Short mmCIF file of C-alpha atoms in Angstrom, two decimals:
data_model
loop_
_atom_site.label_atom_id
_atom_site.label_comp_id
_atom_site.label_asym_id
_atom_site.label_seq_id
_atom_site.Cartn_x
_atom_site.Cartn_y
_atom_site.Cartn_z
CA MET A 1 40.30 -132.16 -74.44
CA GLY A 2 42.40 -135.27 -74.03
CA ASP A 3 42.01 -136.53 -77.60
CA ILE A 4 44.17 -133.67 -78.90
CA GLN A 5 47.88 -134.38 -79.34
CA ARG A 6 50.91 -132.10 -79.02
CA ALA A 7 49.08 -129.13 -77.58
CA VAL A 8 51.14 -125.95 -77.24
CA TYR A 9 48.63 -124.79 -74.67
CA GLU A 10 45.61 -126.62 -73.33
CA GLU A 11 42.86 -126.05 -70.78
CA PRO A 12 39.33 -127.46 -70.55
CA ARG A 13 37.82 -124.92 -72.96
CA PHE A 14 40.50 -124.68 -75.64
CA ALA A 15 43.68 -126.16 -77.03
CA LEU A 16 46.30 -124.74 -79.39
CA VAL A 17 48.34 -127.10 -81.54
CA GLU A 18 51.33 -126.40 -83.80
CA GLY A 19 51.64 -128.29 -87.08
CA GLU A 20 50.32 -128.95 -90.56
CA VAL A 21 46.55 -129.13 -90.55
CA CYS A 22 46.29 -132.33 -92.62
CA ALA A 23 48.77 -134.20 -90.42
CA LEU A 24 47.07 -133.07 -87.22
CA LEU A 25 43.61 -133.99 -88.45
CA GLU A 26 44.83 -137.50 -89.32
CA GLU A 27 45.36 -138.01 -85.58
CA THR A 28 41.77 -137.00 -84.81
CA PRO A 29 38.90 -139.52 -84.61
CA GLU A 30 36.34 -139.39 -87.41
CA ALA A 31 33.23 -137.25 -86.78
CA PHE A 32 34.86 -135.72 -83.68
CA TYR A 33 33.73 -132.11 -84.22
CA GLN A 34 30.25 -130.64 -84.53
CA ALA A 35 31.37 -127.69 -86.70
CA ALA A 36 34.41 -125.78 -88.00
CA LEU A 37 35.25 -122.08 -88.41
CA CYS A 38 38.45 -120.92 -90.09
CA ASP A 39 40.33 -118.21 -91.96
CA PRO A 40 42.64 -120.20 -94.26
CA PRO A 41 45.45 -118.79 -96.42
CA TYR A 42 44.24 -116.79 -99.42
CA GLY A 43 47.00 -117.79 -101.83
CA LEU A 44 48.04 -114.17 -102.44
CA GLY A 45 51.61 -114.35 -101.17
CA LEU A 46 50.83 -111.54 -98.70
CA PHE A 47 54.01 -109.70 -97.73
CA GLY A 48 56.02 -112.66 -99.00
CA LEU A 49 54.76 -114.86 -96.16
CA PRO A 50 55.46 -118.54 -96.89
CA TRP A 51 52.15 -119.74 -95.46
CA ASP A 52 50.08 -117.62 -97.87
CA GLN A 53 51.48 -118.89 -101.16
CA GLU A 54 48.56 -121.22 -101.96
CA VAL A 55 44.92 -121.77 -101.05
CA PRO A 56 44.61 -125.06 -99.10
CA GLY A 57 43.91 -127.82 -101.61
CA PRO A 58 41.35 -130.66 -101.61
CA PRO A 59 43.39 -132.91 -99.22
CA ALA A 60 43.09 -130.32 -96.44
CA TRP A 61 39.32 -130.04 -96.84
CA ALA A 62 38.90 -133.80 -97.16
CA ALA A 63 40.80 -134.22 -93.89
CA LEU A 64 38.59 -131.62 -92.23
CA ALA A 65 35.40 -133.14 -93.65
CA ARG A 66 36.38 -136.53 -92.18
CA VAL A 67 36.57 -135.20 -88.61
CA LEU A 68 33.24 -133.35 -88.87
CA GLU A 69 30.02 -135.10 -88.00
CA PRO A 70 27.88 -136.02 -91.02
CA GLY A 71 25.86 -132.95 -91.96
CA ALA A 72 28.03 -130.61 -89.87
CA TRP A 73 28.60 -127.02 -91.00
CA LEU A 74 31.83 -125.24 -91.87
CA LEU A 75 32.44 -121.49 -92.33
CA ALA A 76 35.65 -120.34 -94.05
CA PHE A 77 36.82 -116.80 -94.85
CA GLY A 78 38.10 -116.25 -98.37
CA HIS A 79 39.44 -113.42 -100.51
CA ALA A 80 37.66 -111.62 -103.34
CA ARG A 81 40.43 -112.58 -105.78
CA THR A 82 40.86 -116.26 -104.87
CA HIS A 83 37.64 -117.48 -103.27
CA HIS A 84 36.79 -119.38 -106.46
CA ARG A 85 39.87 -121.56 -105.84
CA LEU A 86 38.88 -121.99 -102.20
CA MET A 87 35.37 -123.11 -103.12
CA ALA A 88 36.59 -125.50 -105.82
CA ALA A 89 39.09 -127.06 -103.40
CA MET A 90 36.43 -127.45 -100.71
CA GLU A 91 34.05 -129.09 -103.17
CA ASP A 92 36.78 -131.38 -104.54
CA GLY A 93 37.58 -132.31 -100.93
CA GLY A 94 34.08 -133.69 -100.46
CA LEU A 95 32.26 -130.76 -98.86
CA GLU A 96 28.89 -129.53 -100.11
CA LEU A 97 28.74 -125.78 -100.80
CA SER A 98 25.65 -124.11 -99.41
CA ASP A 99 26.07 -120.32 -99.51
CA VAL A 100 28.51 -117.42 -99.51
CA LEU A 101 28.15 -114.72 -96.85
CA LEU A 102 29.38 -111.27 -97.87
CA TRP A 103 31.01 -109.09 -95.22
CA LEU A 104 30.92 -105.44 -96.31
CA PHE A 105 33.21 -102.86 -94.74
CA GLY A 106 34.16 -99.24 -95.33
CA THR A 107 37.78 -99.26 -94.18
CA GLY A 108 39.57 -101.11 -96.99
CA MET A 109 42.52 -99.43 -98.69
CA PRO A 110 43.32 -99.63 -102.42
CA LYS A 111 46.70 -101.17 -103.25
CA GLY A 112 47.65 -98.70 -105.97
CA GLY A 113 46.33 -97.04 -109.11
CA SER A 114 45.50 -100.34 -110.80
CA SER A 115 43.16 -101.65 -108.07
CA LEU A 116 39.76 -100.76 -106.66
CA LYS A 117 39.11 -100.05 -103.01
CA PRO A 118 38.32 -103.39 -101.31
CA ALA A 119 34.95 -103.27 -99.56
CA TRP A 120 33.82 -106.89 -99.12
CA GLN A 121 35.08 -110.32 -98.17
CA PRO A 122 33.45 -113.71 -98.80
CA ILE A 123 32.75 -116.28 -96.09
CA VAL A 124 31.97 -119.70 -97.57
CA LEU A 125 29.30 -121.83 -95.90
CA ALA A 126 29.69 -125.56 -96.57
CA ARG A 127 28.84 -128.84 -94.88
CA ARG A 128 29.93 -132.44 -94.71
CA PRO A 129 27.39 -134.56 -96.61
CA GLY A 130 24.89 -136.17 -94.29
CA PRO A 131 21.55 -135.62 -92.60
CA PRO A 132 20.55 -131.95 -92.88
CA ARG A 133 20.96 -129.94 -89.70
CA PRO A 134 19.85 -126.35 -89.05
CA LEU A 135 21.85 -123.24 -88.30
CA ASN A 136 21.35 -121.34 -85.05
CA VAL A 137 18.95 -118.84 -86.60
CA ASP A 138 17.22 -117.72 -83.40
CA GLY A 139 20.56 -117.15 -81.69
CA CYS A 140 21.67 -114.83 -84.50
CA ARG A 141 18.59 -112.75 -85.26
CA THR A 142 19.40 -109.10 -85.90
CA GLN A 143 18.00 -105.75 -84.82
CA GLY A 144 16.07 -107.01 -81.79
CA VAL A 145 12.30 -106.58 -81.59
CA VAL A 146 10.92 -105.33 -84.91
CA LEU A 147 9.02 -102.07 -84.58
CA ALA A 148 5.30 -102.01 -85.27
CA ALA A 149 5.92 -99.28 -87.85
CA ASP A 150 8.27 -101.56 -89.79
CA ARG A 151 5.87 -102.71 -92.51
CA ARG A 152 5.19 -102.32 -96.19
CA SER A 153 2.12 -102.44 -98.39
CA SER A 154 1.62 -103.97 -101.78
CA PRO A 155 0.34 -101.81 -104.67
CA ARG A 156 -3.15 -103.09 -103.87
CA GLY A 157 -2.91 -101.94 -100.28
CA ARG A 158 -2.63 -105.41 -98.69
CA ARG A 159 -0.02 -105.95 -96.03
CA MET A 160 2.84 -108.09 -97.32
CA PHE A 161 4.78 -110.31 -94.94
CA HIS A 162 5.95 -113.90 -94.64
CA GLY A 163 2.92 -115.97 -93.71
CA GLY A 164 0.53 -114.47 -96.27
CA ALA A 165 -1.87 -111.53 -96.46
CA GLY A 166 -4.93 -111.37 -94.25
CA ARG A 167 -3.39 -113.31 -91.35
CA GLU A 168 -1.83 -112.20 -88.09
CA ARG A 169 1.67 -110.87 -88.73
CA SER A 170 4.09 -113.59 -87.66
CA GLY A 171 6.83 -113.68 -90.30
CA GLU A 172 10.50 -112.80 -89.97
CA ARG A 173 9.83 -109.07 -90.35
CA HIS A 174 7.75 -109.17 -87.17
CA HIS A 175 9.45 -111.90 -85.12
CA ALA A 176 9.88 -110.88 -81.47
CA GLY A 177 13.54 -111.91 -81.57
CA GLY A 178 14.43 -109.81 -84.60
CA ARG A 179 15.14 -110.44 -88.26
CA TRP A 180 16.25 -113.68 -89.84
CA PRO A 181 20.06 -113.68 -90.27
CA ALA A 182 21.09 -112.65 -93.78
CA ASN A 183 24.06 -113.69 -95.91
CA LEU A 184 25.10 -110.02 -95.99
CA LEU A 185 27.12 -108.56 -93.10
CA LEU A 186 27.63 -104.79 -92.98
CA ASP A 187 30.20 -102.45 -91.44
CA HIS A 188 29.68 -98.87 -90.31
CA GLY A 189 31.86 -96.18 -91.87
CA PRO A 190 35.13 -95.44 -90.01
CA ALA A 191 33.88 -92.03 -88.81
CA CYS A 192 30.42 -93.16 -87.62
CA VAL A 193 29.55 -92.40 -83.99
CA ALA A 194 26.73 -93.39 -81.67
CA GLU A 195 24.83 -90.20 -82.52
CA GLY A 196 24.75 -90.90 -86.24
CA CYS A 197 26.39 -92.18 -89.41
CA THR A 198 28.60 -90.32 -91.84
CA GLY A 199 27.72 -89.99 -95.51
CA GLY A 200 28.21 -93.18 -97.50
CA CYS A 201 27.98 -95.51 -94.50
CA PRO A 202 26.68 -98.89 -95.77
CA VAL A 203 24.49 -99.35 -92.69
CA GLU A 204 22.83 -96.00 -93.35
CA LEU A 205 22.47 -96.62 -97.08
CA LEU A 206 20.79 -100.00 -96.57
CA GLY A 207 19.05 -99.14 -93.31
CA GLY A 208 15.70 -98.01 -94.64
CA ASP A 209 13.70 -94.89 -93.93
CA ASP A 210 14.02 -95.16 -90.14
CA GLY A 211 17.80 -95.68 -90.25
CA ILE A 212 17.68 -99.03 -88.45
CA PRO A 213 20.17 -101.49 -89.95
CA ARG A 214 18.46 -104.40 -91.62
CA PHE A 215 21.42 -106.76 -91.43
CA PHE A 216 24.17 -107.62 -89.00
CA TRP A 217 27.17 -105.31 -89.40
CA CYS A 218 30.70 -105.38 -88.06
CA PRO A 219 33.72 -103.05 -88.16
CA LYS A 220 37.26 -104.20 -88.82
CA PRO A 221 39.54 -104.76 -85.79
CA ALA A 222 40.42 -101.64 -83.82
CA GLY A 223 41.61 -100.59 -80.37
CA ASP A 224 42.52 -103.44 -78.04
CA GLU A 225 42.10 -106.01 -80.81
CA LEU A 226 45.12 -104.52 -82.59
CA ARG A 227 47.33 -104.42 -79.49
CA GLY A 228 50.30 -106.74 -79.84
CA ASN A 229 48.80 -108.49 -82.85
CA PRO A 230 50.54 -107.84 -86.19
CA HIS A 231 48.72 -110.64 -88.06
CA PRO A 232 47.92 -109.30 -91.57
CA THR A 233 44.45 -110.89 -91.88
CA LYS A 234 43.08 -110.75 -88.33
CA LYS A 235 39.30 -110.58 -88.04
CA PRO A 236 37.19 -108.59 -85.57
CA VAL A 237 36.03 -110.73 -82.68
CA ARG A 238 32.53 -109.36 -83.07
CA ILE A 239 32.15 -111.10 -86.42
CA THR A 240 33.87 -114.32 -85.36
CA GLU A 241 31.61 -114.50 -82.30
CA TYR A 242 28.56 -114.07 -84.52
CA LEU A 243 29.71 -116.76 -86.96
CA ALA A 244 30.60 -119.17 -84.16
CA ARG A 245 27.16 -118.65 -82.63
CA LEU A 246 25.53 -119.34 -86.00
CA LEU A 247 27.15 -122.81 -85.89
CA LEU A 248 26.34 -123.56 -82.24
CA LEU A 249 23.33 -125.79 -81.64
CA GLU A 250 22.07 -127.33 -78.42
CA GLY A 251 24.22 -130.30 -77.49
CA HIS A 252 27.22 -129.18 -79.52
CA ARG A 253 30.53 -129.35 -77.68
CA ARG A 254 33.57 -129.24 -79.99
CA LEU A 255 34.49 -126.67 -82.65
CA ALA A 256 37.52 -127.06 -84.94
CA VAL A 257 39.50 -123.95 -85.92
CA PRO A 258 42.25 -124.97 -88.37
CA PHE A 259 44.55 -122.18 -89.65
CA CYS A 260 43.85 -120.40 -86.35
CA GLY A 261 46.56 -117.72 -86.74
CA SER A 262 46.37 -115.19 -83.91
CA GLY A 263 43.19 -116.71 -82.53
CA SER A 264 40.35 -114.39 -83.58
CA GLU A 265 38.01 -117.27 -84.48
CA MET A 266 38.86 -119.08 -81.25
CA VAL A 267 38.20 -116.04 -79.06
CA GLY A 268 34.90 -115.49 -80.88
CA ALA A 269 33.94 -119.12 -80.33
CA VAL A 270 34.67 -118.92 -76.60
CA ARG A 271 32.51 -115.79 -76.38
CA ALA A 272 29.74 -117.50 -78.35
CA GLY A 273 29.61 -120.28 -75.76
CA TRP A 274 31.36 -123.24 -77.41
CA PRO A 275 32.42 -125.60 -74.59
CA GLN A 276 35.60 -126.80 -76.35
CA VAL A 277 37.56 -125.09 -79.12
CA TRP A 278 40.57 -126.63 -80.91
CA GLY A 279 42.91 -124.43 -82.91
CA ALA A 280 45.91 -125.37 -85.06
CA ASP A 281 48.44 -123.44 -87.11
CA ARG A 282 51.71 -124.32 -88.83
CA ASP A 283 53.36 -121.00 -87.90
CA PRO A 284 54.46 -121.10 -84.24
CA GLY A 285 54.86 -117.32 -84.19
CA TRP A 286 51.12 -116.70 -83.97
CA LEU A 287 50.28 -119.23 -81.27
CA PRO A 288 51.61 -117.21 -78.29
CA ILE A 289 49.44 -114.29 -79.43
CA ALA A 290 46.42 -116.58 -79.69
CA GLU A 291 47.20 -118.01 -76.24
CA ARG A 292 47.45 -114.54 -74.70
CA ARG A 293 44.16 -113.44 -76.22
CA LEU A 294 42.36 -116.57 -75.05
CA LEU A 295 43.73 -116.24 -71.54
CA GLU A 296 42.74 -112.56 -71.44
CA GLU A 297 39.27 -113.51 -72.62
CA GLY A 298 39.00 -116.03 -69.79
CA ALA A 299 40.18 -113.46 -67.25
CA ALA A 300 37.64 -110.92 -68.54
CA LYS A 301 34.86 -113.46 -68.14
CA LYS A 302 35.89 -114.13 -64.54
CA ARG A 303 35.84 -110.38 -63.80
CA SER A 304 32.49 -109.78 -65.51
CA PRO A 305 30.57 -113.05 -65.77
CA GLY A 306 27.33 -111.28 -66.64
CA ARG A 307 28.70 -108.84 -69.18
CA LYS A 308 26.62 -108.05 -72.22
CA ARG A 309 28.04 -109.47 -75.44
#
């Protein structure tokens, strides 16, 4: 990844860089990256942290748009309270807004008597203007093979499915690879186990009569993902891997991860199969944690090259 300057750590698959995102992106050739995935500051002043005082403004998104290929996709986590500022800044920076994915979870904690329990987080899908390009739909289908019993009838008794009535079933409800990815991402309840869900679990509530989840779900970080990582907004690698795979098309090589923090998006991108991942953050305190996680991910792959993801 020789085009990347001032790397704190670099190897063929990833590089970590310390510095302001706008300044670093100015050093990058135009249209260098095929996609971007990031978790930028929310502008909440979390725990008094200096880097979370404001949502990145239009200059940051304009700088990122410049280094993306025309038509390339970008996914950015936001916060329920400030995502409107994030989306306005992205649009003012020259990006085209396409959709908002909603990640639902059951483990949020209320912040006092004047707040509701947080249970969702937005993920903004945008693109640099240019020729339309697809998302990796087939690589992100959910549920696996759809069961033959998974069908519905209209009031008149005709089978209803994408592709029209009276034809062989071939729509997304009956695709051999599973369901079309949705813009809703669910999380099991904190007490759910392999044998079954607890009452109120979103997956159970939206799973249908047979209990099979209809959408991709993901729990918040737990276990090893919490070890040695005090970052206040870390994301589960399962969801970052899924999002990185959604952006990965045949022939893509380079993914940008500005505001990389402790590296969750980078680790997910490596797992998803991105050949080269670039991460940058202004706070040098998080970069050693990101480096450790990436190196551990590489070591795990060497130990178990055929592991199921």
